[in-house]
Amino acid sequence: MPDATRYPHPQDVANLILYLQTELALFEQWAAQEGIPSAALRPIERSQEALRRAVDQLELREWYRELTYGFRDQLGRLEEWL
């Protein structure tokens, strides 16, 4: 009998999407600091849009919301400590 558990787990997929979005955002910030033309960043923008759509298409919104809430909470605590 096949295992009924979804694999990969939706939380893992949401976490991967959040990780990719974070890395792309860091690259965008670096590119802005280096003066890279915005036209060169269009593929990054399209990737970000596709990842946002994927959250809904893959029905990951609940997991994604939970992960981003936890991420924001950790950042808030870090800012308090600094």
Coordinates of N, CA and C in Angstrom, one line a residue:
M1 N 0.8 -1.2 0.0 CA 0.0 0.0 0.0 C 0.9 1.2 0.0
P2 N 0.7 2.2 -0.9 CA 1.5 3.4 -1.0 C 1.3 4.3 0.2
D3 N 2.3 5.0 0.6 CA 2.2 5.9 1.7 C 1.4 7.1 1.2
A4 N 0.4 7.5 2.0 CA -0.5 8.6 1.7 C 0.1 9.9 2.0
T5 N 1.2 10.0 2.7 CA 1.8 11.2 3.0 C 2.4 11.9 1.8
R6 N 2.1 13.2 1.7 CA 2.6 14.0 0.5 C 4.1 14.1 0.7
Y7 N 4.9 13.9 -0.3 CA 6.3 14.1 -0.3 C 6.7 14.8 -1.5
P8 N 7.5 15.8 -1.5 CA 7.9 16.4 -0.2 C 6.8 17.1 0.5
H9 N 7.0 17.3 1.8 CA 6.0 17.9 2.7 C 5.7 19.3 2.2
P10 N 4.5 19.8 2.2 CA 4.2 21.2 1.8 C 5.0 22.2 2.6
Q11 N 5.3 22.0 3.9 CA 6.1 22.9 4.6 C 7.5 23.0 4.1
D12 N 8.1 21.9 3.6 CA 9.4 21.9 3.0 C 9.4 22.7 1.7
V13 N 8.4 22.5 0.9 CA 8.3 23.3 -0.4 C 8.1 24.8 -0.1
A14 N 7.3 25.1 0.9 CA 7.1 26.5 1.2 C 8.4 27.1 1.7
N15 N 9.1 26.3 2.5 CA 10.4 26.8 3.0 C 11.4 27.0 1.9
L16 N 11.4 26.1 0.9 CA 12.3 26.3 -0.2 C 11.9 27.6 -1.0
I17 N 10.7 27.8 -1.2 CA 10.2 29.0 -1.9 C 10.7 30.2 -1.2
L18 N 10.5 30.3 0.1 CA 10.9 31.4 0.9 C 12.4 31.6 0.9
Y19 N 13.1 30.5 0.9 CA 14.6 30.6 0.8 C 15.0 31.2 -0.6
L20 N 14.4 30.7 -1.7 CA 14.7 31.3 -3.0 C 14.4 32.7 -3.1
Q21 N 13.2 33.1 -2.6 CA 12.8 34.5 -2.6 C 13.8 35.4 -1.8
T22 N 14.2 34.9 -0.7 CA 15.2 35.7 0.1 C 16.5 35.8 -0.6
E23 N 17.0 34.8 -1.2 CA 18.3 34.9 -2.0 C 18.1 35.8 -3.2
L24 N 17.0 35.7 -3.9 CA 16.8 36.7 -5.0 C 16.7 38.1 -4.5
A25 N 16.0 38.3 -3.4 CA 15.9 39.7 -2.9 C 17.3 40.2 -2.5
L26 N 18.1 39.4 -1.9 CA 19.5 39.8 -1.5 C 20.3 40.2 -2.8
F27 N 20.1 39.4 -3.8 CA 20.8 39.7 -5.1 C 20.3 41.0 -5.7
E28 N 19.0 41.2 -5.6 CA 18.4 42.5 -6.1 C 19.0 43.7 -5.3
Q29 N 19.2 43.6 -4.0 CA 19.8 44.6 -3.2 C 21.2 44.9 -3.6
W30 N 21.9 43.8 -3.8 CA 23.3 43.9 -4.2 C 23.4 44.6 -5.5
A31 N 22.6 44.2 -6.5 CA 22.6 44.8 -7.8 C 22.3 46.3 -7.8
A32 N 21.3 46.7 -6.9 CA 21.0 48.1 -6.8 C 22.2 48.9 -6.3
Q33 N 22.9 48.3 -5.3 CA 24.0 49.0 -4.7 C 25.2 49.1 -5.8
E34 N 25.3 48.1 -6.6 CA 26.3 48.1 -7.7 C 25.9 48.9 -8.9
G35 N 24.7 49.4 -8.9 CA 24.2 50.2 -10.1 C 23.9 49.4 -11.3
I36 N 23.6 48.2 -11.1 CA 23.2 47.3 -12.3 C 21.8 47.8 -12.8
P37 N 21.7 48.0 -14.1 CA 20.4 48.5 -14.6 C 19.2 47.6 -14.3
S38 N 18.1 48.2 -14.1 CA 16.9 47.5 -13.7 C 16.5 46.5 -14.8
A39 N 16.8 46.8 -16.1 CA 16.4 45.9 -17.2 C 17.1 44.6 -17.0
A40 N 18.3 44.6 -16.4 CA 19.1 43.4 -16.2 C 18.4 42.5 -15.2
L41 N 17.6 43.1 -14.3 CA 17.0 42.4 -13.2 C 15.6 41.8 -13.5
R42 N 15.2 42.1 -14.7 CA 13.8 41.6 -15.1 C 13.7 40.1 -14.9
P43 N 14.7 39.3 -15.3 CA 14.5 37.8 -15.0 C 14.3 37.5 -13.5
I44 N 15.0 38.3 -12.7 CA 14.8 38.1 -11.2 C 13.4 38.4 -10.8
E45 N 12.9 39.5 -11.3 CA 11.5 40.0 -11.0 C 10.5 38.9 -11.5
R46 N 10.7 38.4 -12.7 CA 9.8 37.3 -13.2 C 9.9 36.1 -12.3
S47 N 11.1 35.8 -11.8 CA 11.2 34.6 -11.0 C 10.5 34.8 -9.6
Q48 N 10.6 36.0 -9.1 CA 9.9 36.4 -7.9 C 8.4 36.2 -8.1
E49 N 7.9 36.7 -9.2 CA 6.4 36.6 -9.5 C 6.0 35.2 -9.6
A50 N 6.8 34.4 -10.3 CA 6.5 33.0 -10.4 C 6.4 32.2 -9.1
L51 N 7.4 32.6 -8.2 CA 7.4 32.0 -6.9 C 6.2 32.4 -6.1
R52 N 5.7 33.6 -6.2 CA 4.5 34.1 -5.5 C 3.3 33.3 -6.0
R53 N 3.2 33.1 -7.3 CA 2.1 32.4 -7.9 C 2.1 30.9 -7.4
A54 N 3.3 30.4 -7.3 CA 3.5 28.9 -6.9 C 2.9 28.7 -5.6
V55 N 3.1 29.6 -4.7 CA 2.6 29.5 -3.3 C 1.1 29.2 -3.3
D56 N 0.3 29.9 -4.2 CA -1.1 29.6 -4.3 C -1.4 28.4 -5.1
Q57 N -0.7 28.3 -6.2 CA -1.0 27.1 -7.1 C -0.7 25.8 -6.4
L58 N 0.3 25.8 -5.6 CA 0.6 24.5 -4.9 C -0.1 24.4 -3.5
E59 N -1.0 25.4 -3.3 CA -1.8 25.4 -2.0 C -0.9 25.4 -0.8
L60 N 0.1 26.3 -0.8 CA 1.0 26.4 0.3 C 0.8 27.6 1.2
R61 N -0.2 28.4 0.9 CA -0.4 29.7 1.6 C -0.3 29.6 3.1
E62 N -1.0 28.6 3.7 CA -1.0 28.4 5.2 C 0.5 28.2 5.7
W63 N 1.2 27.3 5.1 CA 2.6 27.0 5.5 C 3.4 28.2 5.3
Y64 N 3.3 28.9 4.1 CA 4.1 30.0 3.8 C 3.8 31.2 4.8
R65 N 2.6 31.4 5.1 CA 2.2 32.4 6.1 C 2.9 32.1 7.4
E66 N 2.8 30.9 7.9 CA 3.4 30.5 9.1 C 4.9 30.7 9.1
L67 N 5.6 30.4 8.0 CA 7.0 30.5 7.9 C 7.4 32.0 7.9
T68 N 6.7 32.8 7.2 CA 7.0 34.2 7.1 C 6.7 34.9 8.4
Y69 N 5.7 34.5 9.1 CA 5.4 35.1 10.4 C 6.6 34.8 11.4
G70 N 7.0 33.5 11.4 CA 8.2 33.1 12.2 C 9.4 33.9 11.9
F71 N 9.6 34.1 10.6 CA 10.8 34.8 10.1 C 10.8 36.2 10.6
R72 N 9.6 36.9 10.4 CA 9.5 38.3 10.9 C 9.6 38.4 12.4
D73 N 9.1 37.4 13.1 CA 9.2 37.5 14.5 C 10.7 37.4 14.9
Q74 N 11.5 36.5 14.3 CA 12.9 36.3 14.6 C 13.7 37.6 14.3
L75 N 13.3 38.3 13.1 CA 14.0 39.5 12.8 C 13.7 40.6 13.8
G76 N 12.4 40.6 14.3 CA 12.1 41.6 15.3 C 12.8 41.4 16.6
R77 N 13.0 40.2 17.0 CA 13.8 39.9 18.2 C 15.2 40.2 18.0
L78 N 15.8 40.0 16.8 CA 17.1 40.3 16.6 C 17.4 41.8 16.6
E79 N 16.4 42.6 16.1 CA 16.5 44.0 16.1 C 16.5 44.5 17.6
E80 N 15.7 43.9 18.4 CA 15.6 44.3 19.8 C 17.0 44.0 20.5
W81 N 17.6 42.9 20.2 CA 18.9 42.6 20.9 C 20.0 43.5 20.4
L82 N 19.9 43.9 19.2 CA 21.0 44.8 18.6 C 20.8 46.2 19.2

